[in-house]
Amino acid sequence: MQVLVLKGISKQFQNEQTHFQALSDISCDINKGEIVCLMGPSGCGKSTVLRILSGLESADTGTICGSEGNVFDPVHTAMVFQEHGLFPWLSVYDNIAYGLRMKVRKIPNEQITQKVKELLTLVHMEEFANALPHQLSGGMKQRVAVARALAIEPEILLMDEPFSALDPFSRRELQDEVIRIRDVLGTTFFIVTHNPEEAVYLGDRILILSKRPSCVIKEIQIPCKRP
Ligand code: ADP
Ligand code: ADP
């Protein structure tokens, strides 16, 4: 089942006198529970694609549909950045609970407590609930960032080079975590990476963007590598 269908997405950035075509004609579709890696040269528009999907930017032209052909709503996404972006003054627990506590969600306290506990277990951070971000390693911080993103139960988790600030060991650990979360929760992942080895290890499919014009030039289906 498709959860995301992009057709002919373009985006220009205007400066004083000039305009810059950041995306020319992006079309792709993503299925539920798929891990799709987005690659391409620096400046080809990968982050812009994620920012449009997360609602931080709007596209100039094109359509984005969600499941069953409905107009896609960025509320179904959550974003994880290269540098975790945790609130430094909040504990691991409070970082994860942050989105759930927003008044508009009207989630009862007991439910929030239960949900945060589940997420702490999911990313193996139960013992660090009361730790502050600066007490954690890079890999642990990214796991908390993933838990925080998952708290709002997004259909699609958008990740912008989530592993590139990590050492090779933590990187592989977090990659395995992503695969496990997909297997357990059925979350769809759209991940920007510069690393081909990582894309092949992690991805079910790799999309490659060209720079001028910025469009999808190649789709590589990765043969199933896990039983
Ligand atoms: P990538 O993630 O592939 O490196 P980006 O999506 O960050 O590429 O950027 C694509 C192009 O759009 C870059 O050339 C960048 O300089 C330009 N760009 C991105 N955001 C803005 C902005 N807010 N204003 C002007 N230009 C931008
Ligand atoms: P990495 O292997 O990712 O580079 P480090 O080993 O350098 O990480 O540092 C993180 C280690 O510090 C973790 O393995 C963890 O055992 C320990 N640690 C981090 N935060 C806490 C905390 N709040 N209380 C106790 N130990 C902690």
Short mmCIF file of C-alpha atoms and ligand atoms in Angstrom, two decimals:
data_model
loop_
_atom_site.label_atom_id
_atom_site.label_comp_id
_atom_site.label_asym_id
_atom_site.label_seq_id
_atom_site.Cartn_x
_atom_site.Cartn_y
_atom_site.Cartn_z
CA MET A 1 0.00 0.00 0.00
CA GLN A 2 1.31 3.42 -0.93
CA VAL A 3 1.64 5.95 1.89
CA LEU A 4 3.23 8.68 -0.17
CA VAL A 5 3.04 9.57 -3.84
CA LEU A 6 4.94 12.61 -5.13
CA LYS A 7 4.20 13.84 -8.65
CA GLY A 8 6.12 16.58 -10.40
CA ILE A 9 7.26 18.45 -7.30
CA SER A 10 9.23 21.63 -8.01
CA LYS A 11 10.61 24.31 -5.73
CA GLN A 12 12.35 27.63 -6.41
CA PHE A 13 14.12 29.75 -3.85
CA GLN A 14 14.01 33.50 -4.56
CA ASN A 15 16.92 35.68 -3.62
CA GLU A 16 17.03 39.48 -4.23
CA GLN A 17 17.42 39.39 -8.00
CA THR A 18 17.79 35.74 -8.82
CA HIS A 19 15.86 32.58 -8.31
CA PHE A 20 17.25 29.16 -7.80
CA GLN A 21 15.54 25.99 -8.96
CA ALA A 22 16.14 23.64 -6.02
CA LEU A 23 13.75 20.91 -7.19
CA SER A 24 12.71 20.53 -10.82
CA ASP A 25 10.50 17.50 -11.18
CA ILE A 26 10.47 15.07 -8.30
CA SER A 27 8.21 12.06 -8.65
CA CYS A 28 8.32 8.93 -6.54
CA ASP A 29 6.13 6.71 -4.45
CA ILE A 30 6.73 5.04 -1.13
CA ASN A 31 4.96 2.01 0.28
CA LYS A 32 3.91 1.37 3.84
CA GLY A 33 6.70 -0.13 5.94
CA GLU A 34 9.33 0.54 3.32
CA ILE A 35 12.75 1.96 4.12
CA VAL A 36 13.65 4.28 1.25
CA CYS A 37 17.05 5.95 1.10
CA LEU A 38 17.45 9.22 -0.80
CA MET A 39 20.89 9.91 -2.24
CA GLY A 40 22.49 12.39 -4.62
CA PRO A 41 25.22 15.04 -4.80
CA SER A 42 25.40 17.86 -2.28
CA GLY A 43 22.88 20.59 -3.08
CA CYS A 44 20.64 18.39 -5.27
CA GLY A 45 17.67 19.07 -3.01
CA LYS A 46 17.45 16.05 -0.69
CA SER A 47 16.82 18.10 2.45
CA THR A 48 14.34 20.25 0.57
CA VAL A 49 12.32 17.14 -0.28
CA LEU A 50 12.22 16.19 3.41
CA ARG A 51 11.38 19.75 4.46
CA ILE A 52 8.45 19.82 2.04
CA LEU A 53 7.15 16.47 3.32
CA SER A 54 7.44 17.64 6.92
CA GLY A 55 5.60 20.87 6.15
CA LEU A 56 8.58 23.17 6.80
CA GLU A 57 8.51 24.31 3.14
CA SER A 58 5.80 24.24 0.53
CA ALA A 59 6.22 23.00 -3.04
CA ASP A 60 5.62 25.41 -5.94
CA THR A 61 4.03 22.82 -8.19
CA GLY A 62 3.15 19.15 -8.11
CA THR A 63 1.02 16.98 -5.90
CA ILE A 64 1.68 14.92 -2.79
CA CYS A 65 -0.80 12.21 -1.96
CA GLY A 66 -0.97 10.03 1.12
CA SER A 67 -2.67 6.67 1.48
CA GLU A 68 -5.78 6.05 -0.63
CA GLY A 69 -5.02 9.04 -2.82
CA ASN A 70 -5.88 11.64 -0.18
CA VAL A 71 -3.92 14.88 -0.07
CA PHE A 72 -0.86 14.21 2.09
CA ASP A 73 -0.83 15.89 5.49
CA PRO A 74 2.61 16.61 7.04
CA VAL A 75 1.05 15.87 10.43
CA HIS A 76 1.70 12.20 9.60
CA THR A 77 5.46 12.76 9.56
CA ALA A 78 8.15 13.29 12.16
CA MET A 79 11.71 14.37 11.48
CA VAL A 80 15.05 13.25 12.90
CA PHE A 81 18.02 15.47 12.12
CA GLN A 82 21.75 14.77 11.85
CA GLU A 83 22.36 16.45 15.19
CA HIS A 84 19.66 14.93 17.37
CA GLY A 85 18.27 18.35 18.43
CA LEU A 86 17.15 17.22 21.88
CA PHE A 87 16.20 19.88 24.41
CA PRO A 88 19.39 20.04 26.49
CA TRP A 89 17.63 21.10 29.70
CA LEU A 90 15.09 18.26 29.60
CA SER A 91 15.70 14.68 30.73
CA VAL A 92 15.47 11.80 28.26
CA TYR A 93 12.00 11.08 29.63
CA ASP A 94 10.81 14.67 29.23
CA ASN A 95 12.29 14.94 25.74
CA ILE A 96 10.26 11.94 24.63
CA ALA A 97 7.12 13.14 26.44
CA TYR A 98 7.39 16.68 25.01
CA GLY A 99 5.15 16.25 21.95
CA LEU A 100 2.67 14.05 23.81
CA ARG A 101 2.16 16.70 26.50
CA MET A 102 1.04 19.34 24.00
CA LYS A 103 -2.37 20.45 25.17
CA VAL A 104 -3.99 20.12 21.75
CA ARG A 105 -3.43 16.37 21.89
CA LYS A 106 -5.37 16.08 25.15
CA ILE A 107 -3.62 12.85 26.12
CA PRO A 108 -4.22 11.80 29.74
CA ASN A 109 -1.11 11.73 31.95
CA GLU A 110 -1.27 7.98 32.63
CA GLN A 111 -1.28 7.32 28.89
CA ILE A 112 1.71 9.59 28.38
CA THR A 113 3.64 7.77 31.12
CA GLN A 114 2.79 4.40 29.57
CA LYS A 115 3.74 5.54 26.07
CA VAL A 116 7.08 7.03 27.14
CA LYS A 117 7.94 3.82 29.00
CA GLU A 118 7.18 1.76 25.90
CA LEU A 119 9.34 4.02 23.77
CA LEU A 120 12.22 3.93 26.27
CA THR A 121 12.08 0.13 26.12
CA LEU A 122 11.83 0.14 22.33
CA VAL A 123 15.10 2.07 21.97
CA HIS A 124 16.78 0.37 24.97
CA MET A 125 17.05 3.53 27.03
CA GLU A 126 14.99 2.55 30.11
CA GLU A 127 17.98 3.02 32.41
CA PHE A 128 18.59 6.53 31.17
CA ALA A 129 15.13 8.03 31.63
CA ASN A 130 16.45 10.64 34.05
CA ALA A 131 19.70 11.41 32.27
CA LEU A 132 20.25 14.73 30.53
CA PRO A 133 21.28 14.71 26.87
CA HIS A 134 24.88 15.83 27.60
CA GLN A 135 25.38 12.67 29.69
CA LEU A 136 24.70 10.43 26.69
CA SER A 137 26.85 9.22 23.82
CA GLY A 138 26.01 10.31 20.28
CA GLY A 139 24.33 7.00 19.49
CA MET A 140 22.20 7.15 22.61
CA LYS A 141 21.11 10.70 21.83
CA GLN A 142 20.02 9.64 18.34
CA ARG A 143 18.05 6.73 19.81
CA VAL A 144 16.24 9.21 22.08
CA ALA A 145 15.62 11.46 19.07
CA VAL A 146 14.07 8.48 17.26
CA ALA A 147 11.90 7.66 20.30
CA ARG A 148 10.78 11.28 20.52
CA ALA A 149 9.87 11.28 16.83
CA LEU A 150 7.95 8.01 17.19
CA ALA A 151 5.96 9.31 20.18
CA ILE A 152 3.43 11.04 17.97
CA GLU A 153 3.00 7.82 15.97
CA PRO A 154 3.98 9.19 12.57
CA GLU A 155 3.19 7.20 9.46
CA ILE A 156 6.51 8.26 7.99
CA LEU A 157 9.74 9.00 9.80
CA LEU A 158 11.88 11.46 7.84
CA MET A 159 15.59 11.29 8.66
CA ASP A 160 18.17 13.75 7.38
CA GLU A 161 21.59 12.08 7.56
CA PRO A 162 20.74 10.62 10.95
CA PHE A 163 23.89 8.52 11.23
CA SER A 164 26.59 10.78 9.85
CA ALA A 165 27.67 12.25 13.20
CA LEU A 166 28.11 8.77 14.73
CA ASP A 167 31.12 6.48 15.02
CA PRO A 168 30.90 3.32 12.86
CA PHE A 169 29.79 1.09 15.73
CA SER A 170 26.97 3.36 16.92
CA ARG A 171 26.00 3.91 13.31
CA ARG A 172 25.45 0.22 12.66
CA GLU A 173 23.58 -0.11 15.97
CA LEU A 174 21.19 2.67 15.03
CA GLN A 175 20.71 1.27 11.52
CA ASP A 176 19.71 -2.07 13.04
CA GLU A 177 17.40 -0.20 15.38
CA VAL A 178 15.66 1.46 12.43
CA ILE A 179 15.17 -1.91 10.73
CA ARG A 180 13.82 -3.42 13.95
CA ILE A 181 11.39 -0.53 14.50
CA ARG A 182 10.11 -0.93 10.96
CA ASP A 183 9.64 -4.66 11.56
CA VAL A 184 7.89 -4.15 14.92
CA LEU A 185 5.80 -1.01 14.31
CA GLY A 186 5.50 -1.02 10.52
CA THR A 187 6.75 2.58 10.35
CA THR A 188 7.81 3.85 6.93
CA PHE A 189 11.26 5.48 6.76
CA PHE A 190 12.49 8.05 4.25
CA ILE A 191 16.18 8.56 4.93
CA VAL A 192 18.68 10.96 3.35
CA THR A 193 22.18 9.54 3.35
CA HIS A 194 25.49 10.20 1.61
CA ASN A 195 26.80 6.74 2.28
CA PRO A 196 26.14 4.07 -0.39
CA GLU A 197 27.08 1.20 1.93
CA GLU A 198 24.57 2.47 4.46
CA ALA A 199 21.86 2.88 1.81
CA VAL A 200 22.33 -0.70 0.63
CA TYR A 201 22.43 -2.10 4.19
CA LEU A 202 19.38 -0.21 5.34
CA GLY A 203 17.21 0.45 2.35
CA ASP A 204 14.62 -1.61 0.55
CA ARG A 205 14.96 0.91 -2.22
CA ILE A 206 17.38 3.70 -3.09
CA LEU A 207 16.33 6.83 -4.97
CA ILE A 208 19.08 8.87 -6.58
CA LEU A 209 18.56 12.54 -7.42
CA SER A 210 20.52 14.46 -10.01
CA LYS A 211 21.48 18.07 -9.44
CA ARG A 212 20.62 19.98 -12.61
CA PRO A 213 17.80 19.35 -13.13
CA SER A 214 16.90 18.05 -9.73
CA CYS A 215 14.80 14.96 -10.34
CA VAL A 216 14.88 11.25 -9.56
CA ILE A 217 17.26 9.73 -12.09
CA LYS A 218 17.54 6.23 -10.74
CA GLU A 219 15.65 3.83 -8.52
CA ILE A 220 17.46 0.80 -7.19
CA GLN A 221 15.46 -2.01 -5.64
CA ILE A 222 17.64 -3.78 -3.06
CA PRO A 223 17.12 -7.55 -3.07
CA CYS A 224 15.70 -8.78 0.24
CA LYS A 225 18.69 -9.42 2.48
CA ARG A 226 16.96 -10.43 5.70
CA PRO A 227 14.90 -13.56 6.26
P1 ADP B 1 20.93 18.67 -0.29
O1 ADP B 1 20.17 18.29 0.94
O2 ADP B 1 20.77 17.67 -1.40
O3 ADP B 1 22.37 18.96 -0.05
P2 ADP B 1 19.29 21.06 -0.16
O4 ADP B 1 17.90 20.56 -0.26
O5 ADP B 1 19.80 21.41 1.20
O6 ADP B 1 20.28 20.02 -0.87
O7 ADP B 1 19.46 22.33 -1.07
C1 ADP B 1 19.22 22.33 -2.46
C2 ADP B 1 19.62 23.67 -3.01
O8 ADP B 1 18.70 24.66 -2.61
C3 ADP B 1 20.98 24.12 -2.52
O9 ADP B 1 21.68 24.66 -3.61
C4 ADP B 1 20.67 25.15 -1.50
O10 ADP B 1 21.67 26.13 -1.45
C5 ADP B 1 19.34 25.71 -1.95
N1 ADP B 1 18.51 26.13 -0.81
C6 ADP B 1 18.02 25.33 0.15
N2 ADP B 1 17.28 26.02 1.02
C7 ADP B 1 17.30 27.31 0.61
C8 ADP B 1 16.70 28.53 1.09
N3 ADP B 1 15.92 28.55 2.16
N4 ADP B 1 16.96 29.66 0.38
C9 ADP B 1 17.72 29.64 -0.72
N5 ADP B 1 18.30 28.54 -1.23
C10 ADP B 1 18.10 27.38 -0.58
P1 ADP B 2 30.05 5.73 22.45
O1 ADP B 2 30.44 4.28 22.60
O2 ADP B 2 28.76 5.88 21.68
O3 ADP B 2 31.13 6.61 21.93
P2 ADP B 2 30.75 6.36 25.14
O4 ADP B 2 31.07 4.97 25.58
O5 ADP B 2 31.86 7.28 24.80
O6 ADP B 2 29.69 6.26 23.92
O7 ADP B 2 29.91 7.11 26.27
C1 ADP B 2 28.59 6.75 26.58
C2 ADP B 2 28.57 5.80 27.76
O8 ADP B 2 28.39 6.53 28.94
C3 ADP B 2 27.43 4.86 27.62
O9 ADP B 2 27.84 3.58 27.16
C4 ADP B 2 26.81 4.75 29.00
O10 ADP B 2 27.09 3.51 29.59
C5 ADP B 2 27.47 5.86 29.80
N1 ADP B 2 26.44 6.84 30.23
C6 ADP B 2 25.90 7.81 29.49
N2 ADP B 2 25.01 8.51 30.19
C7 ADP B 2 24.97 7.96 31.41
C8 ADP B 2 24.22 8.23 32.60
N3 ADP B 2 23.32 9.18 32.68
N4 ADP B 2 24.46 7.48 33.68
C9 ADP B 2 25.35 6.50 33.62
N5 ADP B 2 26.09 6.19 32.53
C10 ADP B 2 25.89 6.89 31.45
#
